[in-house]
Coordinates of C-alpha atoms in Angstrom, one line a residue:
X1 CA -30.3 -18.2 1.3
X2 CA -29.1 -14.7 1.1
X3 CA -29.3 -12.2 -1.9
X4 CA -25.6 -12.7 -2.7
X5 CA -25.8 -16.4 -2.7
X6 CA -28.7 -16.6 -4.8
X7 CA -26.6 -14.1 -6.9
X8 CA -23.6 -16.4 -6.8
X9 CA -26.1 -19.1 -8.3
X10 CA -27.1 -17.1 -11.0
X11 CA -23.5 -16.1 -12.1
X12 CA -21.9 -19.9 -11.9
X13 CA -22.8 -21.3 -14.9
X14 CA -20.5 -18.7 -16.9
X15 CA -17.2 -18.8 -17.6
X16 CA -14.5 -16.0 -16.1
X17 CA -14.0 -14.5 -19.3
X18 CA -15.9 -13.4 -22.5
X19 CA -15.0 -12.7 -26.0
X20 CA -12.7 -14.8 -26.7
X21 CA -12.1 -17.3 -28.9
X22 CA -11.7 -21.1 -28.4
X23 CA -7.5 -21.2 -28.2
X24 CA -7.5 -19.1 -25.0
X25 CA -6.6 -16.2 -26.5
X26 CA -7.7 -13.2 -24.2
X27 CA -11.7 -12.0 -24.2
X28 CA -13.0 -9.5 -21.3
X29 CA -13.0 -10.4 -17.7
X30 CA -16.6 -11.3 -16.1
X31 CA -16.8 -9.0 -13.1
X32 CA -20.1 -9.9 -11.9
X33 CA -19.6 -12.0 -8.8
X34 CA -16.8 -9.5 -7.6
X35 CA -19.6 -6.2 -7.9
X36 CA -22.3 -8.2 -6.6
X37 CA -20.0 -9.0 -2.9
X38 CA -19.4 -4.8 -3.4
X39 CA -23.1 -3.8 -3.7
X40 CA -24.2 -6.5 -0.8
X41 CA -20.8 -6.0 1.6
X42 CA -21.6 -1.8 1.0
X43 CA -25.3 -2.0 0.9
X44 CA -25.6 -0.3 -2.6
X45 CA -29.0 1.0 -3.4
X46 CA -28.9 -1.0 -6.1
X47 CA -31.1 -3.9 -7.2
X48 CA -28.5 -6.9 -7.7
X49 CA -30.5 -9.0 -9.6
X50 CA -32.0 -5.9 -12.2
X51 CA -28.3 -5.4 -12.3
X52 CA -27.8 -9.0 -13.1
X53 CA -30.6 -9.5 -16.1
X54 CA -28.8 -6.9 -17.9
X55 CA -24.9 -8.1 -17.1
X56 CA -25.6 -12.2 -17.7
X57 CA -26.7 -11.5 -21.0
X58 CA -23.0 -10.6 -21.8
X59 CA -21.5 -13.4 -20.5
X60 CA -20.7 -16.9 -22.2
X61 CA -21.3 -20.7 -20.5
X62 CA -18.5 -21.9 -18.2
X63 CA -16.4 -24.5 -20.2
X64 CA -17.9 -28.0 -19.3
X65 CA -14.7 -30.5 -17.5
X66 CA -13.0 -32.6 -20.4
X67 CA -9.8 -33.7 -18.7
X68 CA -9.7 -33.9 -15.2
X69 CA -6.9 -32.2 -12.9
X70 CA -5.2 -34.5 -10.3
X71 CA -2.7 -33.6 -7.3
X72 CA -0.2 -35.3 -9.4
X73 CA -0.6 -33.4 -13.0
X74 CA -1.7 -29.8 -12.0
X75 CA 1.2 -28.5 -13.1
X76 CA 1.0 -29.0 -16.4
X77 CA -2.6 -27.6 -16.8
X78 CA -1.6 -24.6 -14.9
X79 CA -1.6 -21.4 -17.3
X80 CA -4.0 -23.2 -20.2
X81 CA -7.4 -21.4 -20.1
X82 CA -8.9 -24.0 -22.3
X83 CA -8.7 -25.8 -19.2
X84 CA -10.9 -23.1 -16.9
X85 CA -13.5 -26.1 -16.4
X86 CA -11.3 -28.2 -15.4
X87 CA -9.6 -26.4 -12.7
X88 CA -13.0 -25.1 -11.5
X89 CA -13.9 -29.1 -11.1
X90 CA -10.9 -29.5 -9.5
X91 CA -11.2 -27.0 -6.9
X92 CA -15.0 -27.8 -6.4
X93 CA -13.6 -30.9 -5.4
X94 CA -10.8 -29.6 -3.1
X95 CA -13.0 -27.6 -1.2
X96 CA -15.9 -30.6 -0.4
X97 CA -13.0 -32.6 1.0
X98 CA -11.1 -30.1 3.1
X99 CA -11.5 -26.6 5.1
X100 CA -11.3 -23.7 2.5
X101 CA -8.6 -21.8 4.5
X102 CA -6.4 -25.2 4.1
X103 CA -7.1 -25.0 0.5
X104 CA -6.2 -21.5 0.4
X105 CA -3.2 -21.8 2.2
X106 CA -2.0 -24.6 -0.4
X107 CA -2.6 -23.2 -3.5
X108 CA -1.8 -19.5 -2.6
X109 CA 2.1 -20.0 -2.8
X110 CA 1.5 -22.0 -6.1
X111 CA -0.8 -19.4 -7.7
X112 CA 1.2 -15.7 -6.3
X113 CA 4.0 -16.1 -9.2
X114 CA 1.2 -15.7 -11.8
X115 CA -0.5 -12.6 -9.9
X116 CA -0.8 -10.7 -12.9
X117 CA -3.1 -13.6 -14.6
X118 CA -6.4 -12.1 -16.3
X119 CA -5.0 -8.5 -15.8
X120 CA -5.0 -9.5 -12.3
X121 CA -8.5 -10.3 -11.8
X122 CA -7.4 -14.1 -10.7
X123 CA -6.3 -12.8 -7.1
X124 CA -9.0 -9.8 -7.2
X125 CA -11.9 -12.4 -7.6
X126 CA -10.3 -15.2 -4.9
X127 CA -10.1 -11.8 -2.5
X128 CA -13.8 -10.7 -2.8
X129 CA -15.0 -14.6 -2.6
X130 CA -12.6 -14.6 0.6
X131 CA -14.4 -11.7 1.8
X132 CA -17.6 -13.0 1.6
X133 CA -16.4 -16.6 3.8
X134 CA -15.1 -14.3 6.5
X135 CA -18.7 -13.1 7.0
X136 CA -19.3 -15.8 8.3
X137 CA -21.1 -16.8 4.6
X138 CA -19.7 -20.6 4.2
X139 CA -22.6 -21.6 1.9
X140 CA -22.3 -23.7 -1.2
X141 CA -22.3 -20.6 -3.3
X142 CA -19.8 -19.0 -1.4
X143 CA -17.3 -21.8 -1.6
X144 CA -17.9 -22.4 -5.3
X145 CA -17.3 -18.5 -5.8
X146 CA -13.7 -19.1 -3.9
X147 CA -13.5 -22.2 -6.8
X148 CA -14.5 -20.3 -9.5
X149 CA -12.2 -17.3 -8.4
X150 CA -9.0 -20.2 -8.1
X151 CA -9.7 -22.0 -11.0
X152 CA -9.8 -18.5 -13.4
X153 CA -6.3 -17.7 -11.3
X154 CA -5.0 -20.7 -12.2
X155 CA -6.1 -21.1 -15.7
X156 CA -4.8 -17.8 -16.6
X157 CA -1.5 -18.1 -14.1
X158 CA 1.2 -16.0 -16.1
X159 CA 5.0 -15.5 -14.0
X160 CA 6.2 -12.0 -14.9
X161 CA 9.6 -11.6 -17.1
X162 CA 12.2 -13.5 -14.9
X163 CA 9.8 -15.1 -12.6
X164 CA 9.7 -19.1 -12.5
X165 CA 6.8 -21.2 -11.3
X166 CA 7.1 -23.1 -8.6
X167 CA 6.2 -26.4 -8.3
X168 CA 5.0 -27.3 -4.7
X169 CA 5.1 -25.2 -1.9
X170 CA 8.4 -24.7 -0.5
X171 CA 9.6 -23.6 2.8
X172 CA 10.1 -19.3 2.7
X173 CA 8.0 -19.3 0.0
X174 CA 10.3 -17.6 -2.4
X175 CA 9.5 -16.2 -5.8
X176 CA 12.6 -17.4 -7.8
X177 CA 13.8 -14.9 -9.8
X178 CA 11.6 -11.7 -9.1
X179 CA 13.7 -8.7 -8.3
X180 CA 12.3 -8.4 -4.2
X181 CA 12.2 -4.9 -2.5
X182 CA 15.6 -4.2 -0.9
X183 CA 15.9 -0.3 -1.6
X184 CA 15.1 3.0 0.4
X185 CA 12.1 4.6 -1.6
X186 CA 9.3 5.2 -0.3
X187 CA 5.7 3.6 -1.9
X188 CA 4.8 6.9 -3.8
X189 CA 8.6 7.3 -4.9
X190 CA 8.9 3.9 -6.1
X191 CA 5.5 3.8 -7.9
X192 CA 6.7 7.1 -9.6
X193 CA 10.7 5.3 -10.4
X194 CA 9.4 2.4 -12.5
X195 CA 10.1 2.5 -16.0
X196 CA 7.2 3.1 -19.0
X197 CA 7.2 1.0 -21.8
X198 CA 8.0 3.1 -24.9
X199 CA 5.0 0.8 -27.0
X200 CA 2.1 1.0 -24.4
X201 CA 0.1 -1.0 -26.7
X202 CA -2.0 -4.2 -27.4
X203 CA -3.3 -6.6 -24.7
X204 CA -1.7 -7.1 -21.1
X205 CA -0.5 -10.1 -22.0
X206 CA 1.1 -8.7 -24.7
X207 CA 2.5 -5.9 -22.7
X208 CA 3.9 -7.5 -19.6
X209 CA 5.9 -9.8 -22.0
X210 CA 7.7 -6.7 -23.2
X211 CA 8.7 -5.8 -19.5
X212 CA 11.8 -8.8 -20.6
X213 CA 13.9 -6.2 -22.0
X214 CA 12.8 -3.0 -20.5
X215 CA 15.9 -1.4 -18.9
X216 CA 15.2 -1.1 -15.2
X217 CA 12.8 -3.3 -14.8
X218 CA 14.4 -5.5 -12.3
X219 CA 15.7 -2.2 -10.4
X220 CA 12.9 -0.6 -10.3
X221 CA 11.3 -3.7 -8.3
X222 CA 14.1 -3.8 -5.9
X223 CA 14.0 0.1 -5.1
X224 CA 11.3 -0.2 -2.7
X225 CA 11.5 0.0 0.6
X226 CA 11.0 -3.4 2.3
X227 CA 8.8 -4.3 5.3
X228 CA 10.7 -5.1 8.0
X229 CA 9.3 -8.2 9.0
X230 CA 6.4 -10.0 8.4
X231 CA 4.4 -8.1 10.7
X232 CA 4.9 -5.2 8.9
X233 CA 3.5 -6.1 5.8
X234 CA -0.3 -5.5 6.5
X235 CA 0.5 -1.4 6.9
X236 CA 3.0 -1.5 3.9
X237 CA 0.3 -3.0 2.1
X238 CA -2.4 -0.2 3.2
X239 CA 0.6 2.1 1.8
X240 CA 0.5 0.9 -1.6
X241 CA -3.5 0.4 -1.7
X242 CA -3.4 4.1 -0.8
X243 CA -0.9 5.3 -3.5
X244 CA -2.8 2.8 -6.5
X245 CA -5.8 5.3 -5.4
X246 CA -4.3 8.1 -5.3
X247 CA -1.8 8.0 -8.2
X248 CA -5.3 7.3 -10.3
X249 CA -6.1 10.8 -10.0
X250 CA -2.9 12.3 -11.3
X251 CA -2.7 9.1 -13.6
X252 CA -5.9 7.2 -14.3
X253 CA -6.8 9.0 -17.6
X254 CA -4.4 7.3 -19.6
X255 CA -6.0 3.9 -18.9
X256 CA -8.6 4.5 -16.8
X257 CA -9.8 0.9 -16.8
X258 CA -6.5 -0.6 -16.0
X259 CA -5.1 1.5 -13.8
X260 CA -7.9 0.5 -11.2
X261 CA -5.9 -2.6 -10.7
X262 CA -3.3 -1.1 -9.0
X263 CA -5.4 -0.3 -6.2
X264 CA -7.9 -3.0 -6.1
X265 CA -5.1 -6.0 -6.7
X266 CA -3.1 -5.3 -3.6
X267 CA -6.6 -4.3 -2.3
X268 CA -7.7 -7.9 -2.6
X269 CA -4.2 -9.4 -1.3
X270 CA -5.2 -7.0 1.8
X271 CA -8.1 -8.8 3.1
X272 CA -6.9 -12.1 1.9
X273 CA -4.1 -12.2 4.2
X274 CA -5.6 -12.7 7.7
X275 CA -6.3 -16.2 6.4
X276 CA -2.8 -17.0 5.4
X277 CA 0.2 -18.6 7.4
X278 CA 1.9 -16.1 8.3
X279 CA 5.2 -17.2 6.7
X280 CA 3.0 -16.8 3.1
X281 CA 2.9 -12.5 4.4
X282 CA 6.2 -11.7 3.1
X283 CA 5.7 -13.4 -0.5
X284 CA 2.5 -12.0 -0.4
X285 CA 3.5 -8.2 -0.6
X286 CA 6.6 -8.9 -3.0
X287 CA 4.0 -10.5 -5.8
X288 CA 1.6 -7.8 -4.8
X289 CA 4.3 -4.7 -5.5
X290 CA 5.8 -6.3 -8.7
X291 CA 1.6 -6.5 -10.2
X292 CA 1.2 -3.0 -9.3
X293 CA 5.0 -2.3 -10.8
X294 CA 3.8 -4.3 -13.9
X295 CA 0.5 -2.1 -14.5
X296 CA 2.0 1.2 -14.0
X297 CA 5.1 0.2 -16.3
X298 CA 2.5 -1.0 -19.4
X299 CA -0.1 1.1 -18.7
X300 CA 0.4 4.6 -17.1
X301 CA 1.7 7.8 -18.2
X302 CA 5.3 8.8 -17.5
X303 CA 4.2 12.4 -16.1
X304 CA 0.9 13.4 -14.4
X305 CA -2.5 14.5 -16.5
X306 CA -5.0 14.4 -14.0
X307 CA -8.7 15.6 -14.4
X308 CA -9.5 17.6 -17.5
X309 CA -12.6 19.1 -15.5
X310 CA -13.5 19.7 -11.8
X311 CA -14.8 17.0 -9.9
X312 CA -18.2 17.0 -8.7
X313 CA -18.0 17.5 -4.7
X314 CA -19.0 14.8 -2.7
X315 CA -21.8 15.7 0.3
X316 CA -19.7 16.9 3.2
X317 CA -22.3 15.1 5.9
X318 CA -20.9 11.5 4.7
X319 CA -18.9 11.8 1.6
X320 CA -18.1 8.2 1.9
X321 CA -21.3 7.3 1.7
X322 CA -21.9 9.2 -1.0
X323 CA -19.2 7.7 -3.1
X324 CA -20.4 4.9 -2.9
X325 CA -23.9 6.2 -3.6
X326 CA -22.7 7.7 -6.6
X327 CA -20.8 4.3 -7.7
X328 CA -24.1 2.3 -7.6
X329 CA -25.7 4.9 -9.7
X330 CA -23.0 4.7 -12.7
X331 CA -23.5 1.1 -12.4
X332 CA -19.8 0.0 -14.4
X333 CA -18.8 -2.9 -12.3
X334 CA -15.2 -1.0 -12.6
X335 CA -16.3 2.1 -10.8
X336 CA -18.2 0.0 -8.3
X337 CA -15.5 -2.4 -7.4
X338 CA -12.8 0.9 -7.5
X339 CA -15.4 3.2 -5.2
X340 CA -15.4 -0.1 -2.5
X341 CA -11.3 0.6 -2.1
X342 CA -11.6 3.8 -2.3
X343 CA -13.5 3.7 0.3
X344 CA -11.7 1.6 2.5
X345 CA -8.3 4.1 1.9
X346 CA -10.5 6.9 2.9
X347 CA -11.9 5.0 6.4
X348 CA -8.4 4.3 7.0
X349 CA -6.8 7.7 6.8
X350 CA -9.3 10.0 6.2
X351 CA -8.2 11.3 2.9
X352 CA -10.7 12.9 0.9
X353 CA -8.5 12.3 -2.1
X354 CA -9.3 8.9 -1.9
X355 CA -13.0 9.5 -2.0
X356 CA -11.9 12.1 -5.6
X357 CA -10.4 9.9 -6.7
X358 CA -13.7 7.3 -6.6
X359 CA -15.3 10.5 -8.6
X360 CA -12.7 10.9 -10.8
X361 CA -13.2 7.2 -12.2
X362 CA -17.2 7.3 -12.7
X363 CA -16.3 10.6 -14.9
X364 CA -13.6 8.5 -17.3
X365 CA -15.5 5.3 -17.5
X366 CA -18.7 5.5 -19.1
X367 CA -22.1 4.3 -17.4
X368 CA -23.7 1.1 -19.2
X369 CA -27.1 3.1 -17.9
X370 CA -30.1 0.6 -16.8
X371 CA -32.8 1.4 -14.4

């Protein structure tokens, strides 16, 4: 069994969340499983299971199943979290009775309307358990992590303002009533176009219901630039990736845990959509757009702040290596999962921006220190 399965085991008896209270109502996301694939994917000098004795202790037990989820009343469990054990029963199911890409490739349409769910952590978990089963890693940990990372999706699906759920997959795949790209700005323009709410306060939840009635909204979503065609859409999607990572340097201090998501979210989507029919692409970077759209809009500053100190340079011999050296030192599972897209932005273009701005977030987010 390999360290990250072993790690998987450890991790599966809690619940996706923590700190909340017994109606639902939003706690704090549990990042381990996701910063565990990052420390064994990146080979972080980092000993996972150390890492682990001090992280578990944080977490609360996974809801036991009370009312099981069928094919035939999914849809009216979807978007309870009381019902996370459920769904992570259901899927465990699912994926013992048929190949995890078919189950993917099922539920994905269902579950991209609600991409936002758990401040987006839904898709970002299902996209570092998808990364792990095309290793080549198709243990029983691994598929339960892909259950686990579902189920919390699922449980916490919430449609953006305008945005109805579907019910089963339909041809196309469209997302009824979400504003698609059809405009001519580029991804850094558009990013920079979409409106700020003027009350940038309280819980996501509580903030992307307010995007209802914020003028320009639905504009702001359309302005962008589509992809041409489906083939288009992995580049487009290494376009917005790049400019979640490096807006958070000119951004990042206003939130500078949030504001993570708009890199690592379409990050996730990213290396998730090899495994998808390819008609699902299209959908795919619409719902992956409007999240980041929805982040920056509740959470980022209207102008630029940027770093209220120099950055620390990174060694010139292998700064990529080093940012990722310096990630598993912090030890925040924010800085580790934000330094592994970083760090993909920067193999792909060679940006050292990219590797900054994997600095600049270990500077704002403080270490939870350990040995």
């Amino acid at each position: 069994m390999s360290s990250l399965d072993e790690a998987y085991q450890r991790l599966h008896g809690k619940g996706p969340e923590f700190g909340g209270d017994e109606e639902g109502n939003h706690g704090l996301t549990n990042h381990g499983p996701m910063a565990v694939e990052v420390m064994v994917r990146r080979g972080m000098d980092l000993d996972i299971h150390r890492w682990l004795d001090g992280y578990l202790n944080r977490l609360t037990d996974l809801p036991v199943p009370n009312r099981p989820i069928t094919a035939t009343n999914w849809s009216q469990a979807l978007g309870d979290p009381r019902r996370v054990g459920d769904w992570t029963d259901y899927f465990d199911r699912l994926l013992a009775e048929a190949p995890w890409t078919s189950v993917l490739a099922t539920w994905w349409p269902r579950l991209l309307p609600g991409i936002v769910a758990g401040s987006t952590h839904g898709v970002i978990r299902v996209g570092h358990a998808v990364r792990t089963l095309t290793s080549g890693d198709t243990s029983a940990p691994a598929l339960r992590e892909l259950a686990n990372g579902l189920a919390f999706w699922a449980a916490r699906s919430r449609a953006l303002p305008g945005l109805a759920l579907p019910g089963l997959a339909l041809p196309g795949l469209a997302l009824p009533g979400l504003a698609a790209p059809e405009g001519r700005l580029s991804t850094p323009e558009a990013l920079a176009a979409v409106p700020r709410l003027a009350e940038q306060s309280g819980l996501i939840a509580h903030r992307i219901g307010r995007l209802a009635t914020l003028p320009g909204w639905s504009a702001s979503l359309a302005a962008l630039r589509p992809p041409a065609d489906a083939d288009a859409v992995p580049k487009r999607l290494d376009e917005l990736i790049r400019a979640g990572v490096l807006r958070y340097l000119t951004h990042g201090r206003a939130a500078p845990v949030l504001l993570v998501h708009v890199a690592t979210a379409p990050n996730a989507v990213r290396h998730i959509l090899p495994v998808l029919p390819k008609d699902q692409w299209l959908p795919s970077f619409t719902a992956a757009w409007a999240a980041c759209a929805a982040i920056t809009a509740t959470y980022a500053p209207a102008d630029p702040i940027g770093p209220d100190r120099p950055l620390t340079p990174l060694d010139r011999g292998d700064p990529a290596a080093d940012a990722l050296h310096r990630a598993a030192q912090h030890r925040d599972e924010h800085v580790i999962k934000f330094a592994d897209t970083a760090v993909d932005v920067y193999e792909r273009t060679g940006n050292p921006d990219a590797l900054a701005a994997s600095v600049f977030v270990g500077q704002l987010i403080e270490s939870p220190g350990g040995d």
